[in-house]
Amino acid sequence: MQTLLNFILNPHGIIAKEFLKLGIVDFKSAVESVQLLPYKRNKVKENHLCIFDDLGGTCSTKHALLKNLADENNVDEVKLILGIFNMNKENTPKIYPILKKYNLTHIPEAHNYLKYKNVIFDYTRKNFSAENFIKDWVEEIEIEASQITDFKIKYHQNFLRNYLAQQSSIPYSLRDFWQIREECIATLQQ
């Protein structure tokens, strides 16, 4: 696993205290522990400690937690990124039956990851990296950890609205397309 950087955790930080309770004393070990947690939706995504409560998380909650951990240790060079990539059978094989069912080759998906010195670091799942999606990447913006909820959804839905307007061959409304996407995400949690 590629780790973006390492430092000893500040014992006064709120997030660092949670890692220290687990015997994790540095950023590299924190990253490794987060990456090994199961991929699953969190009950209260707005709670930046939710992955400790739920013993798992999504790309959003895992990377927001790591961004906040870097920030509370004064490592401002770590950036939280919201990217859009075309999720397809090559980069996300588990969703292929759903894509096939709806006669789609891909579906644009919003994804969070970190950047440090312009290099992408993705700790969503074990054995997952930027190489999984980079060739299908469409766009990205830097966001704050507080933007992984409402802002991310609105950004993603606005992207899909524009995408569908340009794709006359896709017969789905935004609402239906979002439901197809939700089926894909549910499959990834299994």
Tab-separated table of C-alpha atoms in Angstrom:
chain	number	residue	atom	x	y	z
A	1	MET	CA	0.000	0.000	0.000
A	2	GLN	CA	1.221	3.440	-0.905
A	3	THR	CA	1.051	5.881	1.988
A	4	LEU	CA	1.083	9.558	1.231
A	5	LEU	CA	3.173	10.596	4.265
A	6	ASN	CA	3.720	9.768	7.894
A	7	PHE	CA	3.814	11.703	11.166
A	8	ILE	CA	3.224	11.022	14.863
A	9	LEU	CA	-0.339	11.873	15.882
A	10	ASN	CA	-0.937	14.908	18.072
A	11	PRO	CA	-2.428	13.418	21.261
A	12	HIS	CA	-4.667	16.475	21.724
A	13	GLY	CA	-6.618	16.068	18.493
A	14	ILE	CA	-10.172	14.688	18.651
A	15	ILE	CA	-9.598	12.188	15.841
A	16	ALA	CA	-6.084	11.327	16.984
A	17	LYS	CA	-7.468	10.444	20.430
A	18	GLU	CA	-9.750	7.841	18.809
A	19	PHE	CA	-6.813	6.256	16.997
A	20	LEU	CA	-4.642	6.390	20.113
A	21	LYS	CA	-7.342	4.448	22.008
A	22	LEU	CA	-6.747	1.702	19.424
A	23	GLY	CA	-2.976	1.829	19.902
A	24	ILE	CA	-2.444	3.654	16.594
A	25	VAL	CA	0.167	6.385	17.042
A	26	ASP	CA	1.067	7.553	13.538
A	27	PHE	CA	-0.673	8.624	10.346
A	28	LYS	CA	0.537	5.666	8.271
A	29	SER	CA	-1.004	3.207	10.741
A	30	ALA	CA	-4.219	5.255	10.853
A	31	VAL	CA	-4.446	5.118	7.043
A	32	GLU	CA	-3.862	1.362	7.039
A	33	SER	CA	-6.548	0.766	9.676
A	34	VAL	CA	-9.091	2.911	7.807
A	35	GLN	CA	-8.375	1.159	4.514
A	36	LEU	CA	-8.941	-2.255	6.109
A	37	LEU	CA	-12.368	-1.299	7.464
A	38	PRO	CA	-15.307	-2.632	5.421
A	39	TYR	CA	-16.913	-0.490	2.738
A	40	LYS	CA	-20.370	0.462	4.002
A	41	ARG	CA	-22.639	3.439	4.378
A	42	ASN	CA	-22.506	5.219	7.688
A	43	LYS	CA	-25.546	5.955	9.821
A	44	VAL	CA	-24.586	9.575	10.561
A	45	LYS	CA	-22.217	10.740	7.839
A	46	GLU	CA	-22.043	14.245	9.328
A	47	ASN	CA	-20.292	12.816	12.406
A	48	HIS	CA	-16.612	12.845	11.487
A	49	LEU	CA	-15.998	9.946	13.887
A	50	CYS	CA	-18.746	7.765	12.365
A	51	ILE	CA	-16.338	5.152	10.995
A	52	PHE	CA	-15.354	4.326	14.592
A	53	ASP	CA	-19.025	3.920	15.551
A	54	ASP	CA	-19.980	1.929	12.444
A	55	LEU	CA	-16.693	0.015	12.064
A	56	GLY	CA	-16.638	0.867	8.386
A	57	GLY	CA	-17.217	3.647	5.928
A	58	THR	CA	-17.451	4.893	2.388
A	59	CYS	CA	-14.925	6.714	0.246
A	60	SER	CA	-16.408	9.927	1.651
A	61	THR	CA	-16.277	9.205	5.355
A	62	LYS	CA	-12.921	7.421	5.267
A	63	HIS	CA	-11.144	10.170	3.330
A	64	ALA	CA	-12.849	13.012	5.233
A	65	LEU	CA	-11.656	11.432	8.483
A	66	LEU	CA	-8.078	11.188	7.173
A	67	LYS	CA	-8.211	14.777	5.842
A	68	ASN	CA	-9.433	15.991	9.242
A	69	LEU	CA	-6.704	13.967	10.967
A	70	ALA	CA	-4.069	15.599	8.750
A	71	ASP	CA	-5.578	19.040	9.441
A	72	GLU	CA	-5.596	18.586	13.214
A	73	ASN	CA	-1.903	17.707	12.923
A	74	ASN	CA	-1.212	20.871	10.862
A	75	VAL	CA	-0.523	18.958	7.642
A	76	ASP	CA	-2.401	21.270	5.294
A	77	GLU	CA	-0.921	19.860	2.078
A	78	VAL	CA	-3.316	16.878	2.164
A	79	LYS	CA	-6.313	17.721	-0.024
A	80	LEU	CA	-9.753	16.077	-0.040
A	81	ILE	CA	-10.962	15.638	-3.598
A	82	LEU	CA	-14.394	14.989	-5.090
A	83	GLY	CA	-13.994	13.359	-8.475
A	84	ILE	CA	-16.401	11.981	-11.027
A	85	PHE	CA	-15.487	8.804	-12.862
A	86	ASN	CA	-17.389	6.503	-15.175
A	87	MET	CA	-18.091	3.411	-13.082
A	88	ASN	CA	-18.135	0.398	-15.413
A	89	LYS	CA	-17.603	-3.359	-15.526
A	90	GLU	CA	-13.807	-2.976	-15.786
A	91	ASN	CA	-13.210	-0.695	-12.804
A	92	THR	CA	-16.129	-1.982	-10.691
A	93	PRO	CA	-16.937	-5.560	-11.829
A	94	LYS	CA	-19.562	-6.154	-9.117
A	95	ILE	CA	-21.958	-3.687	-10.752
A	96	TYR	CA	-21.886	-5.276	-14.209
A	97	PRO	CA	-25.177	-7.231	-13.748
A	98	ILE	CA	-26.963	-3.974	-12.903
A	99	LEU	CA	-25.472	-2.105	-15.851
A	100	LYS	CA	-26.460	-4.975	-18.115
A	101	LYS	CA	-29.999	-5.079	-16.675
A	102	TYR	CA	-30.492	-1.394	-17.578
A	103	ASN	CA	-28.567	-1.580	-20.870
A	104	LEU	CA	-25.812	0.790	-19.703
A	105	THR	CA	-22.071	0.626	-20.314
A	106	HIS	CA	-21.257	2.864	-17.340
A	107	ILE	CA	-22.704	5.295	-14.838
A	108	PRO	CA	-20.915	8.464	-13.672
A	109	GLU	CA	-20.090	8.151	-9.979
A	110	ALA	CA	-18.854	10.696	-7.455
A	111	HIS	CA	-15.822	9.488	-5.522
A	112	ASN	CA	-13.705	10.961	-2.748
A	113	TYR	CA	-9.970	10.478	-2.363
A	114	LEU	CA	-6.933	12.377	-1.128
A	115	LYS	CA	-4.245	14.230	-3.022
A	116	TYR	CA	-0.802	15.052	-1.728
A	117	LYS	CA	1.746	16.808	-3.949
A	118	ASN	CA	-0.626	16.226	-6.877
A	119	VAL	CA	-0.600	12.429	-6.414
A	120	ILE	CA	-3.897	10.577	-5.823
A	121	PHE	CA	-4.236	8.330	-2.768
A	122	ASP	CA	-7.332	6.170	-2.394
A	123	TYR	CA	-7.957	4.254	0.821
A	124	THR	CA	-11.561	3.202	0.164
A	125	ARG	CA	-10.880	-0.533	0.329
A	126	LYS	CA	-7.983	-2.930	0.684
A	127	ASN	CA	-6.180	-3.385	-2.653
A	128	PHE	CA	-7.952	-0.350	-4.123
A	129	SER	CA	-6.071	2.524	-5.696
A	130	ALA	CA	-6.387	5.351	-8.184
A	131	GLU	CA	-5.420	2.949	-10.958
A	132	ASN	CA	-8.882	1.405	-10.505
A	133	PHE	CA	-10.611	4.503	-11.876
A	134	ILE	CA	-8.084	7.011	-13.244
A	135	LYS	CA	-8.538	6.072	-16.910
A	136	ASP	CA	-12.308	6.587	-16.486
A	137	TRP	CA	-11.922	9.863	-14.596
A	138	VAL	CA	-14.009	12.798	-15.856
A	139	GLU	CA	-13.414	15.731	-13.481
A	140	GLU	CA	-12.435	16.668	-9.940
A	141	ILE	CA	-12.632	19.519	-7.436
A	142	GLU	CA	-11.137	20.075	-4.007
A	143	ILE	CA	-13.682	20.092	-1.178
A	144	GLU	CA	-13.772	20.450	2.599
A	145	ALA	CA	-14.573	17.455	4.807
A	146	SER	CA	-17.904	19.100	5.709
A	147	GLN	CA	-18.930	18.897	2.023
A	148	ILE	CA	-19.164	15.088	1.801
A	149	THR	CA	-22.903	15.116	2.480
A	150	ASP	CA	-25.327	17.605	0.874
A	151	PHE	CA	-22.770	19.354	-1.331
A	152	LYS	CA	-21.474	16.081	-2.765
A	153	ILE	CA	-24.991	14.828	-3.552
A	154	LYS	CA	-26.014	18.115	-5.222
A	155	TYR	CA	-22.774	18.244	-7.214
A	156	HIS	CA	-23.201	14.645	-8.345
A	157	GLN	CA	-26.871	15.066	-9.261
A	158	ASN	CA	-26.125	18.263	-11.183
A	159	PHE	CA	-23.401	16.416	-13.092
A	160	LEU	CA	-25.849	13.582	-13.879
A	161	ARG	CA	-28.540	16.048	-14.986
A	162	ASN	CA	-26.108	17.606	-17.494
A	163	TYR	CA	-24.831	14.182	-18.536
A	164	LEU	CA	-28.338	12.866	-19.243
A	165	ALA	CA	-29.194	16.015	-21.226
A	166	GLN	CA	-26.249	15.217	-23.525
A	167	GLN	CA	-27.014	11.474	-23.828
A	168	SER	CA	-30.136	11.101	-25.936
A	169	SER	CA	-29.640	7.316	-26.052
A	170	ILE	CA	-30.199	6.970	-22.277
A	171	PRO	CA	-33.966	6.737	-21.664
A	172	TYR	CA	-33.895	7.424	-17.905
A	173	SER	CA	-34.934	10.451	-15.889
A	174	LEU	CA	-32.520	11.784	-13.283
A	175	ARG	CA	-34.639	10.150	-10.584
A	176	ASP	CA	-34.524	6.737	-12.313
A	177	PHE	CA	-30.822	7.070	-13.116
A	178	TRP	CA	-30.119	7.895	-9.448
A	179	GLN	CA	-32.039	4.753	-8.407
A	180	ILE	CA	-29.928	2.650	-10.777
A	181	ARG	CA	-26.855	4.185	-9.185
A	182	GLU	CA	-28.224	3.321	-5.734
A	183	GLU	CA	-28.589	-0.325	-6.858
A	184	CYS	CA	-24.930	-0.268	-7.896
A	185	ILE	CA	-23.830	1.143	-4.524
A	186	ALA	CA	-25.943	-1.424	-2.644
A	187	THR	CA	-24.188	-4.174	-4.595
A	188	LEU	CA	-20.795	-2.799	-3.571
A	189	GLN	CA	-21.754	-3.037	0.112
A	190	GLN	CA	-22.490	-6.765	-0.109
